[in-house]
Amino acid sequence: MGGVLTMAQAIAELIAQRQENLFIGVLIIVLVTTPIADRYFIRRRRIDYRVLYNSKIGLNPVALRDDASGPSDPDDPRDPRRRLSLYADLLDRMSIVIVRVRNTGGYDIEPGDFGTAMSFTFGKRVIWDARISDASSDELRRNIRDGMEFFSQAPGDGVQAADDDKGIRAVRRLLGDRLRPILLGPAPSGPDKAAAPEWHGVRLPELALRRREKFKLVVVLHEPGAPADRAGQRKITKDFAVRGAIHSGVVKNEKDRRRISWPRAAFALGALLAVVLVFNVVGASLGSSPGPAVRCASGHLRLEGSSAFSEPLGFIAGEYTKACHSAAIDLRLTGSRAGMHDLIDGGAPAPDGLAVLNDGPNTTGPAADLRTHPVAVIVYGVIVSDSTGVTDLRADQIRDIFSGRFHWWDQLGGRHVPIRIVGRDGESGTRQILQDKLLLGRSEGAASSTECAEQSPPPHAATIRCELRTTGEVIDKVATTPGAIGYADAPTAKTEAARRQTFHVVTLGGRLPEATSIAQGYPFWTVEYLYTAGDPAPGSLLRRFIDYLGGAGARAELSVRGYPPCVDRNGDRNPLCAIPP
């Protein structure tokens, strides 16, 4: 999580370098989040419907009217040809409408969510039958079927008048009455019956759909009194309408969707702008031309000190010299204490010709006129060979390892492999931080081996310990030595561990080696300082390079590599860097 936050801060630094980048970034956020907000917050409930079929039943009645066998007797109700003619006329007036309804929103929809219940009307066509099919569940099918209400279309302005007996049972009962004369012949004469109701629409007042649930409404319709054309067939109307309104939602016809809708266009434009922003940011990070934040100076500068900071400093110095061709910067990063000795002893031909990176405050010796420039927070990690079988160590266990109390990793819950300590020499600032923060001021110990290959400590020593000059050498030795333990700056250690797959960075007391863990008590860290002999002269290469270290490009580079800068883009100091050196 901490790495993600660091990366986000670095990207923000790069974006903020140019005002147009900031505008593009805000526009991208608006374009991407607006459709999401509309779909999941503003109009979060959505029902889509689609008419899948709206036409005649599909039987051609011409063959049923074939008079080859002679004319029928219209006065004989038992004449099968007369009934066949009635059947043909019925088919010629029948049509089917199939409507699919789906919940395509992000929320379940309950009956109370409707401001206006969903209803379907079919013009002047009369409903003869209806059913629910292809529902997501049997329960959904039953609930919708039992809750259907059928109504008649009132004249005039289309106000819908509901009937008292309006459910599916009434429809099925009336269907039998309508088909009986055709199938069984006319009923015997009797008292006049009331006219059968004619329903033109169906309403779903109790509709409830969970997310992604769907169903199909199938309606059989009869076209009343349509005149026949010259071929003897009647034209079937296809009038269809849907009503319905949802609170904080929408009811939409899927066919009304355009291929390029505004949400899709917004996402596409957001993606295009994101590409533009990436090119701008990468160009700002890798570009070789000096921008307004790069103030060039000519001359020669030598940077000495911490090898733990060599990766980010080497890149930043290279970027500066690419932008400023008359500047030359040499890096001699072999150890903090060695560099501080040169600075204190006047090892530079000119005061502004040498600067030293030191891990933490200067402890090398007194100096009359040193100036301190905080650069970044540097977090260290303890690294161990994969052969150890150990992934977490407490600070007291590390002290016991360096004191010689433990000699085998199985004494710490690992494998039966000898403990081999890979340390730094006395010129290392990283070694000093280890001794101060983890060993509580005790010495790391003297070297007892040249290659850390022994199976047990020599008679004159408490541990197997070899000593190397730089961070890179320590990582190489731990990566290739079974049972080895060492230490290095956490960003470099993590990168190399992922690349080599032979060692790993352990957690300390369950805490990850990240800047975000410092507030939770992660102890192995310090501030990287740049020391100069007095105040750099205005306009000098040293002064301009120090300013460049505090600029947006360098800050972003430090953040990306895992070294939180001491000064943010507003000029405020990182609280971790506010500790006096």
mmCIF file of N, CA, C and O in Angstrom, residues 428-514:
data_model
loop_
_atom_site.group_PDB
_atom_site.id
_atom_site.type_symbol
_atom_site.label_atom_id
_atom_site.label_comp_id
_atom_site.label_asym_id
_atom_site.label_seq_id
_atom_site.Cartn_x
_atom_site.Cartn_y
_atom_site.Cartn_z
ATOM 1 N N SER A 428 31.302 3.252 5.975
ATOM 2 C CA SER A 428 29.910 3.227 5.521
ATOM 3 C C SER A 428 28.993 3.970 6.475
ATOM 4 O O SER A 428 28.989 3.719 7.695
ATOM 5 N N GLY A 429 28.188 4.854 5.913
ATOM 6 C CA GLY A 429 27.151 5.502 6.710
ATOM 7 C C GLY A 429 25.998 4.554 7.002
ATOM 8 O O GLY A 429 25.349 4.654 8.052
ATOM 9 N N THR A 430 25.715 3.621 6.079
ATOM 10 C CA THR A 430 24.644 2.646 6.306
ATOM 11 C C THR A 430 24.965 1.776 7.515
ATOM 12 O O THR A 430 24.079 1.454 8.314
ATOM 13 N N ARG A 431 26.259 1.391 7.648
ATOM 14 C CA ARG A 431 26.660 0.606 8.824
ATOM 15 C C ARG A 431 26.407 1.392 10.109
ATOM 16 O O ARG A 431 25.925 0.833 11.099
ATOM 17 N N GLN A 432 26.694 2.695 10.064
ATOM 18 C CA GLN A 432 26.475 3.505 11.260
ATOM 19 C C GLN A 432 24.989 3.553 11.629
ATOM 20 O O GLN A 432 24.631 3.504 12.814
ATOM 21 N N ILE A 433 24.107 3.637 10.612
ATOM 22 C CA ILE A 433 22.670 3.651 10.880
ATOM 23 C C ILE A 433 22.229 2.316 11.483
ATOM 24 O O ILE A 433 21.411 2.272 12.411
ATOM 25 N N LEU A 434 22.762 1.207 10.959
ATOM 26 C CA LEU A 434 22.432 -0.109 11.526
ATOM 27 C C LEU A 434 22.828 -0.166 12.993
ATOM 28 O O LEU A 434 22.051 -0.617 13.849
ATOM 29 N N GLN A 435 24.034 0.290 13.285
ATOM 30 C CA GLN A 435 24.519 0.226 14.673
ATOM 31 C C GLN A 435 23.706 1.137 15.586
ATOM 32 O O GLN A 435 23.417 0.786 16.737
ATOM 33 N N ASP A 436 23.295 2.294 15.076
ATOM 34 C CA ASP A 436 22.522 3.226 15.909
ATOM 35 C C ASP A 436 21.080 2.772 16.096
ATOM 36 O O ASP A 436 20.546 2.828 17.214
ATOM 37 N N LYS A 437 20.437 2.311 15.018
ATOM 38 C CA LYS A 437 18.997 2.063 15.054
ATOM 39 C C LYS A 437 18.627 0.635 15.460
ATOM 40 O O LYS A 437 17.613 0.426 16.137
ATOM 41 N N LEU A 438 19.414 -0.356 15.065
ATOM 42 C CA LEU A 438 19.065 -1.749 15.368
ATOM 43 C C LEU A 438 19.956 -2.374 16.439
ATOM 44 O O LEU A 438 19.483 -3.188 17.234
ATOM 45 N N LEU A 439 21.247 -2.010 16.454
ATOM 46 C CA LEU A 439 22.163 -2.618 17.436
ATOM 47 C C LEU A 439 22.303 -1.776 18.690
ATOM 48 O O LEU A 439 23.107 -2.106 19.585
ATOM 49 N N LEU A 440 21.542 -0.678 18.777
ATOM 50 C CA LEU A 440 21.508 0.188 19.973
ATOM 51 C C LEU A 440 22.896 0.696 20.346
ATOM 52 O O LEU A 440 23.286 0.739 21.522
ATOM 53 N N GLY A 441 23.659 1.107 19.315
ATOM 54 C CA GLY A 441 24.967 1.705 19.551
ATOM 55 C C GLY A 441 26.112 0.719 19.602
ATOM 56 O O GLY A 441 27.277 1.125 19.650
ATOM 57 N N ARG A 442 25.837 -0.562 19.612
ATOM 58 C CA ARG A 442 26.910 -1.556 19.631
ATOM 59 C C ARG A 442 27.552 -1.666 18.255
ATOM 60 O O ARG A 442 26.925 -1.417 17.238
ATOM 61 N N SER A 443 28.781 -2.106 18.238
ATOM 62 C CA SER A 443 29.485 -2.276 16.979
ATOM 63 C C SER A 443 28.964 -3.502 16.241
ATOM 64 O O SER A 443 28.539 -4.490 16.844
ATOM 65 N N GLU A 444 29.055 -3.429 14.933
ATOM 66 C CA GLU A 444 28.676 -4.581 14.107
ATOM 67 C C GLU A 444 29.640 -5.738 14.286
ATOM 68 O O GLU A 444 29.297 -6.893 14.031
ATOM 69 N N GLY A 445 30.834 -5.440 14.729
ATOM 70 C CA GLY A 445 31.829 -6.484 14.949
ATOM 71 C C GLY A 445 32.926 -6.438 13.908
ATOM 72 O O GLY A 445 32.811 -5.775 12.877
ATOM 73 N N ALA A 446 33.961 -7.153 14.192
ATOM 74 C CA ALA A 446 35.105 -7.199 13.280
ATOM 75 C C ALA A 446 34.910 -8.298 12.248
ATOM 76 O O ALA A 446 34.180 -9.259 12.457
ATOM 77 N N ALA A 447 35.615 -8.131 11.117
ATOM 78 C CA ALA A 447 35.547 -9.152 10.079
ATOM 79 C C ALA A 447 36.312 -10.389 10.528
ATOM 80 O O ALA A 447 37.416 -10.302 11.066
ATOM 81 N N SER A 448 35.698 -11.544 10.318
ATOM 82 C CA SER A 448 36.340 -12.811 10.678
ATOM 83 C C SER A 448 36.542 -13.708 9.462
ATOM 84 O O SER A 448 37.045 -14.820 9.583
ATOM 85 N N SER A 449 36.113 -13.220 8.278
ATOM 86 C CA SER A 449 36.182 -14.027 7.069
ATOM 87 C C SER A 449 36.349 -13.098 5.876
ATOM 88 O O SER A 449 35.991 -11.920 5.938
ATOM 89 N N THR A 450 36.908 -13.642 4.810
ATOM 90 C CA THR A 450 37.023 -12.859 3.584
ATOM 91 C C THR A 450 35.910 -13.165 2.593
ATOM 92 O O THR A 450 35.521 -12.308 1.805
ATOM 93 N N GLU A 451 35.373 -14.385 2.637
ATOM 94 C CA GLU A 451 34.365 -14.801 1.672
ATOM 95 C C GLU A 451 33.051 -15.244 2.304
ATOM 96 O O GLU A 451 32.118 -15.592 1.594
ATOM 97 N N CYS A 452 32.957 -15.296 3.637
ATOM 98 C CA CYS A 452 31.756 -15.760 4.340
ATOM 99 C C CYS A 452 31.357 -17.174 3.896
ATOM 100 O O CYS A 452 30.174 -17.468 3.693
ATOM 101 N N ALA A 453 32.371 -18.032 3.743
ATOM 102 C CA ALA A 453 32.089 -19.388 3.269
ATOM 103 C C ALA A 453 32.231 -20.434 4.365
ATOM 104 O O ALA A 453 31.940 -21.618 4.135
ATOM 105 N N GLU A 454 32.688 -20.045 5.557
ATOM 106 C CA GLU A 454 32.907 -21.017 6.624
ATOM 107 C C GLU A 454 31.608 -21.611 7.133
ATOM 108 O O GLU A 454 30.547 -21.001 7.024
ATOM 109 N N GLN A 455 31.727 -22.795 7.715
ATOM 110 C CA GLN A 455 30.564 -23.448 8.314
ATOM 111 C C GLN A 455 30.344 -23.016 9.760
ATOM 112 O O GLN A 455 29.252 -23.164 10.290
ATOM 113 N N SER A 456 31.380 -22.485 10.389
ATOM 114 C CA SER A 456 31.259 -22.038 11.780
ATOM 115 C C SER A 456 32.279 -20.927 12.003
ATOM 116 O O SER A 456 33.256 -20.797 11.246
ATOM 117 N N PRO A 457 32.070 -20.094 13.022
ATOM 118 C CA PRO A 457 32.995 -18.996 13.270
ATOM 119 C C PRO A 457 34.395 -19.511 13.580
ATOM 120 O O PRO A 457 34.565 -20.579 14.194
ATOM 121 N N PRO A 458 35.425 -18.792 13.182
ATOM 122 C CA PRO A 458 36.798 -19.169 13.572
ATOM 123 C C PRO A 458 36.965 -19.057 15.085
ATOM 124 O O PRO A 458 36.173 -18.380 15.757
ATOM 125 N N PRO A 459 38.007 -19.669 15.631
ATOM 126 C CA PRO A 459 38.166 -19.679 17.110
ATOM 127 C C PRO A 459 38.241 -18.297 17.727
ATOM 128 O O PRO A 459 37.803 -18.094 18.866
ATOM 129 N N HIS A 460 38.781 -17.320 17.004
ATOM 130 C CA HIS A 460 38.968 -15.994 17.600
ATOM 131 C C HIS A 460 37.748 -15.083 17.458
ATOM 132 O O HIS A 460 37.796 -13.929 17.873
ATOM 133 N N ALA A 461 36.656 -15.553 16.833
ATOM 134 C CA ALA A 461 35.512 -14.681 16.544
ATOM 135 C C ALA A 461 34.209 -15.322 17.016
ATOM 136 O O ALA A 461 34.106 -16.548 17.145
ATOM 137 N N ALA A 462 33.205 -14.452 17.259
ATOM 138 C CA ALA A 462 31.892 -14.939 17.705
ATOM 139 C C ALA A 462 30.948 -15.205 16.531
ATOM 140 O O ALA A 462 29.940 -15.891 16.691
ATOM 141 N N THR A 463 31.273 -14.661 15.342
ATOM 142 C CA THR A 463 30.387 -14.810 14.183
ATOM 143 C C THR A 463 31.207 -15.056 12.921
ATOM 144 O O THR A 463 32.421 -14.782 12.886
ATOM 145 N N ILE A 464 30.506 -15.570 11.906
ATOM 146 C CA ILE A 464 31.075 -15.592 10.559
ATOM 147 C C ILE A 464 30.682 -14.264 9.918
ATOM 148 O O ILE A 464 29.510 -14.007 9.642
ATOM 149 N N ARG A 465 31.661 -13.398 9.684
ATOM 150 C CA ARG A 465 31.347 -12.059 9.163
ATOM 151 C C ARG A 465 32.428 -11.604 8.202
ATOM 152 O O ARG A 465 33.612 -11.592 8.534
ATOM 153 N N CYS A 466 31.959 -11.228 6.989
ATOM 154 C CA CYS A 466 32.856 -10.609 6.016
ATOM 155 C C CYS A 466 32.447 -9.163 5.811
ATOM 156 O O CYS A 466 31.324 -8.769 6.136
ATOM 157 N N GLU A 467 33.348 -8.357 5.246
ATOM 158 C CA GLU A 467 33.168 -6.918 5.203
ATOM 159 C C GLU A 467 33.385 -6.409 3.783
ATOM 160 O O GLU A 467 34.414 -6.727 3.164
ATOM 161 N N LEU A 468 32.447 -5.610 3.258
ATOM 162 C CA LEU A 468 32.524 -5.108 1.896
ATOM 163 C C LEU A 468 32.345 -3.596 1.872
ATOM 164 O O LEU A 468 31.867 -2.999 2.843
ATOM 165 N N ARG A 469 32.684 -2.975 0.728
ATOM 166 C CA ARG A 469 32.739 -1.510 0.675
ATOM 167 C C ARG A 469 31.410 -0.857 0.281
ATOM 168 O O ARG A 469 31.087 0.213 0.788
ATOM 169 N N THR A 470 30.675 -1.470 -0.636
ATOM 170 C CA THR A 470 29.505 -0.773 -1.192
ATOM 171 C C THR A 470 28.233 -1.601 -1.017
ATOM 172 O O THR A 470 28.284 -2.814 -0.765
ATOM 173 N N THR A 471 27.119 -0.916 -1.218
ATOM 174 C CA THR A 471 25.813 -1.582 -1.150
ATOM 175 C C THR A 471 25.707 -2.677 -2.204
ATOM 176 O O THR A 471 25.211 -3.775 -1.930
ATOM 177 N N GLY A 472 26.143 -2.397 -3.421
ATOM 178 C CA GLY A 472 26.058 -3.382 -4.491
ATOM 179 C C GLY A 472 26.836 -4.644 -4.180
ATOM 180 O O GLY A 472 26.385 -5.764 -4.481
ATOM 181 N N GLU A 473 28.004 -4.501 -3.561
ATOM 182 C CA GLU A 473 28.807 -5.671 -3.203
ATOM 183 C C GLU A 473 28.120 -6.508 -2.128
ATOM 184 O O GLU A 473 28.165 -7.751 -2.166
ATOM 185 N N VAL A 474 27.471 -5.845 -1.185
ATOM 186 C CA VAL A 474 26.740 -6.574 -0.137
ATOM 187 C C VAL A 474 25.602 -7.383 -0.757
ATOM 188 O O VAL A 474 25.397 -8.559 -0.438
ATOM 189 N N ILE A 475 24.849 -6.761 -1.652
ATOM 190 C CA ILE A 475 23.733 -7.461 -2.292
ATOM 191 C C ILE A 475 24.238 -8.655 -3.096
ATOM 192 O O ILE A 475 23.654 -9.748 -3.048
ATOM 193 N N ASP A 476 25.330 -8.483 -3.824
ATOM 194 C CA ASP A 476 25.898 -9.596 -4.593
ATOM 195 C C ASP A 476 26.268 -10.767 -3.684
ATOM 196 O O ASP A 476 25.988 -11.929 -4.009
ATOM 197 N N LYS A 477 26.888 -10.469 -2.570
ATOM 198 C CA LYS A 477 27.341 -11.540 -1.665
ATOM 199 C C LYS A 477 26.152 -12.257 -1.013
ATOM 200 O O LYS A 477 26.134 -13.492 -0.937
ATOM 201 N N VAL A 478 25.156 -11.521 -0.568
ATOM 202 C CA VAL A 478 23.993 -12.161 0.058
ATOM 203 C C VAL A 478 23.241 -13.010 -0.968
ATOM 204 O O VAL A 478 22.744 -14.103 -0.655
ATOM 205 N N ALA A 479 23.173 -12.532 -2.206
ATOM 206 C CA ALA A 479 22.437 -13.251 -3.247
ATOM 207 C C ALA A 479 23.083 -14.577 -3.613
ATOM 208 O O ALA A 479 22.404 -15.491 -4.092
ATOM 209 N N THR A 480 24.395 -14.712 -3.358
ATOM 210 C CA THR A 480 25.115 -15.913 -3.796
ATOM 211 C C THR A 480 25.643 -16.768 -2.652
ATOM 212 O O THR A 480 26.286 -17.788 -2.905
ATOM 213 N N THR A 481 25.358 -16.379 -1.406
ATOM 214 C CA THR A 481 25.912 -17.098 -0.254
ATOM 215 C C THR A 481 24.790 -17.719 0.577
ATOM 216 O O THR A 481 23.950 -16.995 1.126
ATOM 217 N N PRO A 482 24.741 -19.040 0.705
ATOM 218 C CA PRO A 482 23.707 -19.669 1.547
ATOM 219 C C PRO A 482 23.827 -19.215 2.998
ATOM 220 O O PRO A 482 24.933 -19.124 3.550
ATOM 221 N N GLY A 483 22.682 -18.899 3.584
ATOM 222 C CA GLY A 483 22.647 -18.500 4.991
ATOM 223 C C GLY A 483 23.069 -17.074 5.250
ATOM 224 O O GLY A 483 23.191 -16.675 6.411
ATOM 225 N N ALA A 484 23.287 -16.275 4.204
ATOM 226 C CA ALA A 484 23.817 -14.925 4.394
ATOM 227 C C ALA A 484 22.737 -13.966 4.872
ATOM 228 O O ALA A 484 21.566 -14.085 4.536
ATOM 229 N N ILE A 485 23.179 -12.980 5.673
ATOM 230 C CA ILE A 485 22.332 -11.873 6.104
ATOM 231 C C ILE A 485 23.117 -10.587 5.931
ATOM 232 O O ILE A 485 24.328 -10.542 6.214
ATOM 233 N N GLY A 486 22.458 -9.550 5.412
ATOM 234 C CA GLY A 486 23.107 -8.267 5.217
ATOM 235 C C GLY A 486 22.084 -7.152 5.311
ATOM 236 O O GLY A 486 20.966 -7.345 5.821
ATOM 237 N N TYR A 487 22.448 -5.987 4.784
ATOM 238 C CA TYR A 487 21.529 -4.848 4.844
ATOM 239 C C TYR A 487 21.841 -3.912 3.687
ATOM 240 O O TYR A 487 22.972 -3.844 3.189
ATOM 241 N N ALA A 488 20.814 -3.183 3.253
ATOM 242 C CA ALA A 488 20.943 -2.255 2.131
ATOM 243 C C ALA A 488 19.748 -1.331 2.137
ATOM 244 O O ALA A 488 18.757 -1.558 2.863
ATOM 245 N N ASP A 489 19.833 -0.257 1.351
ATOM 246 C CA ASP A 489 18.651 0.603 1.239
ATOM 247 C C ASP A 489 17.516 -0.207 0.627
ATOM 248 O O ASP A 489 17.717 -0.990 -0.304
ATOM 249 N N ALA A 490 16.309 -0.026 1.165
ATOM 250 C CA ALA A 490 15.178 -0.889 0.814
ATOM 251 C C ALA A 490 14.801 -0.818 -0.666
ATOM 252 O O ALA A 490 14.535 -1.866 -1.273
ATOM 253 N N PRO A 491 14.746 0.362 -1.314
ATOM 254 C CA PRO A 491 14.363 0.364 -2.732
ATOM 255 C C PRO A 491 15.300 -0.464 -3.603
ATOM 256 O O PRO A 491 14.847 -1.247 -4.447
ATOM 257 N N THR A 492 16.606 -0.310 -3.408
ATOM 258 C CA THR A 492 17.553 -1.095 -4.201
ATOM 259 C C THR A 492 17.445 -2.570 -3.868
ATOM 260 O O THR A 492 17.473 -3.433 -4.760
ATOM 261 N N ALA A 493 17.314 -2.887 -2.587
ATOM 262 C CA ALA A 493 17.219 -4.288 -2.175
ATOM 263 C C ALA A 493 15.990 -4.966 -2.769
ATOM 264 O O ALA A 493 16.061 -6.103 -3.245
ATOM 265 N N LYS A 494 14.860 -4.278 -2.761
ATOM 266 C CA LYS A 494 13.637 -4.866 -3.311
ATOM 267 C C LYS A 494 13.768 -5.104 -4.813
ATOM 268 O O LYS A 494 13.348 -6.138 -5.333
ATOM 269 N N THR A 495 14.334 -4.125 -5.509
ATOM 270 C CA THR A 495 14.487 -4.265 -6.957
ATOM 271 C C THR A 495 15.389 -5.451 -7.297
ATOM 272 O O THR A 495 15.072 -6.270 -8.174
ATOM 273 N N GLU A 496 16.506 -5.559 -6.606
ATOM 274 C CA GLU A 496 17.436 -6.651 -6.871
ATOM 275 C C GLU A 496 16.875 -7.996 -6.439
ATOM 276 O O GLU A 496 17.111 -9.022 -7.097
ATOM 277 N N ALA A 497 16.134 -8.017 -5.342
ATOM 278 C CA ALA A 497 15.536 -9.283 -4.883
ATOM 279 C C ALA A 497 14.527 -9.789 -5.901
ATOM 280 O O ALA A 497 14.466 -10.997 -6.190
ATOM 281 N N ALA A 498 13.737 -8.896 -6.467
ATOM 282 C CA ALA A 498 12.762 -9.299 -7.484
ATOM 283 C C ALA A 498 13.461 -9.782 -8.749
ATOM 284 O O ALA A 498 12.973 -10.690 -9.431
ATOM 285 N N ARG A 499 14.603 -9.199 -9.076
ATOM 286 C CA ARG A 499 15.320 -9.580 -10.296
ATOM 287 C C ARG A 499 16.063 -10.903 -10.128
ATOM 288 O O ARG A 499 16.029 -11.760 -11.012
ATOM 289 N N ARG A 500 16.709 -11.113 -8.984
ATOM 290 C CA ARG A 500 17.578 -12.283 -8.810
ATOM 291 C C ARG A 500 16.850 -13.510 -8.274
ATOM 292 O O ARG A 500 17.251 -14.643 -8.546
ATOM 293 N N GLN A 501 15.842 -13.294 -7.443
ATOM 294 C CA GLN A 501 15.055 -14.413 -6.905
ATOM 295 C C GLN A 501 15.883 -15.384 -6.066
ATOM 296 O O GLN A 501 15.597 -16.569 -6.003
ATOM 297 N N THR A 502 16.938 -14.876 -5.404
ATOM 298 C CA THR A 502 17.754 -15.734 -4.529
ATOM 299 C C THR A 502 17.837 -15.207 -3.102
ATOM 300 O O THR A 502 18.383 -15.875 -2.230
ATOM 301 N N PHE A 503 17.340 -14.017 -2.862
ATOM 302 C CA PHE A 503 17.298 -13.461 -1.514
ATOM 303 C C PHE A 503 16.058 -12.597 -1.386
ATOM 304 O O PHE A 503 15.370 -12.330 -2.379
ATOM 305 N N HIS A 504 15.757 -12.154 -0.193
ATOM 306 C CA HIS A 504 14.577 -11.329 0.031
ATOM 307 C C HIS A 504 14.798 -10.376 1.194
ATOM 308 O O HIS A 504 15.740 -10.548 1.983
ATOM 309 N N VAL A 505 13.938 -9.374 1.260
ATOM 310 C CA VAL A 505 13.972 -8.392 2.340
ATOM 311 C C VAL A 505 12.994 -8.854 3.415
ATOM 312 O O VAL A 505 11.815 -9.093 3.128
ATOM 313 N N VAL A 506 13.456 -8.980 4.645
ATOM 314 C CA VAL A 506 12.582 -9.447 5.726
ATOM 315 C C VAL A 506 11.825 -8.265 6.325
ATOM 316 O O VAL A 506 12.238 -7.109 6.219
ATOM 317 N N THR A 507 10.692 -8.568 6.934
ATOM 318 C CA THR A 507 9.993 -7.562 7.734
ATOM 319 C C THR A 507 10.632 -7.511 9.115
ATOM 320 O O THR A 507 11.199 -8.500 9.602
ATOM 321 N N LEU A 508 10.554 -6.345 9.743
ATOM 322 C CA LEU A 508 11.112 -6.171 11.090
ATOM 323 C C LEU A 508 9.960 -6.056 12.078
ATOM 324 O O LEU A 508 9.234 -5.059 12.072
ATOM 325 N N GLY A 509 9.768 -7.090 12.869
ATOM 326 C CA GLY A 509 8.651 -7.097 13.799
ATOM 327 C C GLY A 509 7.315 -7.018 13.089
ATOM 328 O O GLY A 509 6.367 -6.430 13.622
ATOM 329 N N GLY A 510 7.236 -7.591 11.885
ATOM 330 C CA GLY A 510 5.998 -7.568 11.111
ATOM 331 C C GLY A 510 5.786 -6.308 10.298
ATOM 332 O O GLY A 510 4.773 -6.180 9.611
ATOM 333 N N ARG A 511 6.724 -5.359 10.334
ATOM 334 C CA ARG A 511 6.569 -4.091 9.614
ATOM 335 C C ARG A 511 7.391 -4.112 8.336
ATOM 336 O O ARG A 511 8.562 -4.491 8.338
ATOM 337 N N LEU A 512 6.768 -3.652 7.252
ATOM 338 C CA LEU A 512 7.433 -3.624 5.958
ATOM 339 C C LEU A 512 8.464 -2.503 5.911
ATOM 340 O O LEU A 512 8.289 -1.459 6.542
ATOM 341 N N PRO A 513 9.548 -2.701 5.143
ATOM 342 C CA PRO A 513 10.560 -1.649 5.000
ATOM 343 C C PRO A 513 10.109 -0.568 4.032
ATOM 344 O O PRO A 513 10.558 -0.475 2.889
ATOM 345 N N GLU A 514 9.204 0.282 4.475
ATOM 346 C CA GLU A 514 8.659 1.366 3.664
ATOM 347 C C GLU A 514 8.526 2.617 4.521
ATOM 348 O O GLU A 514 8.395 2.534 5.748
#
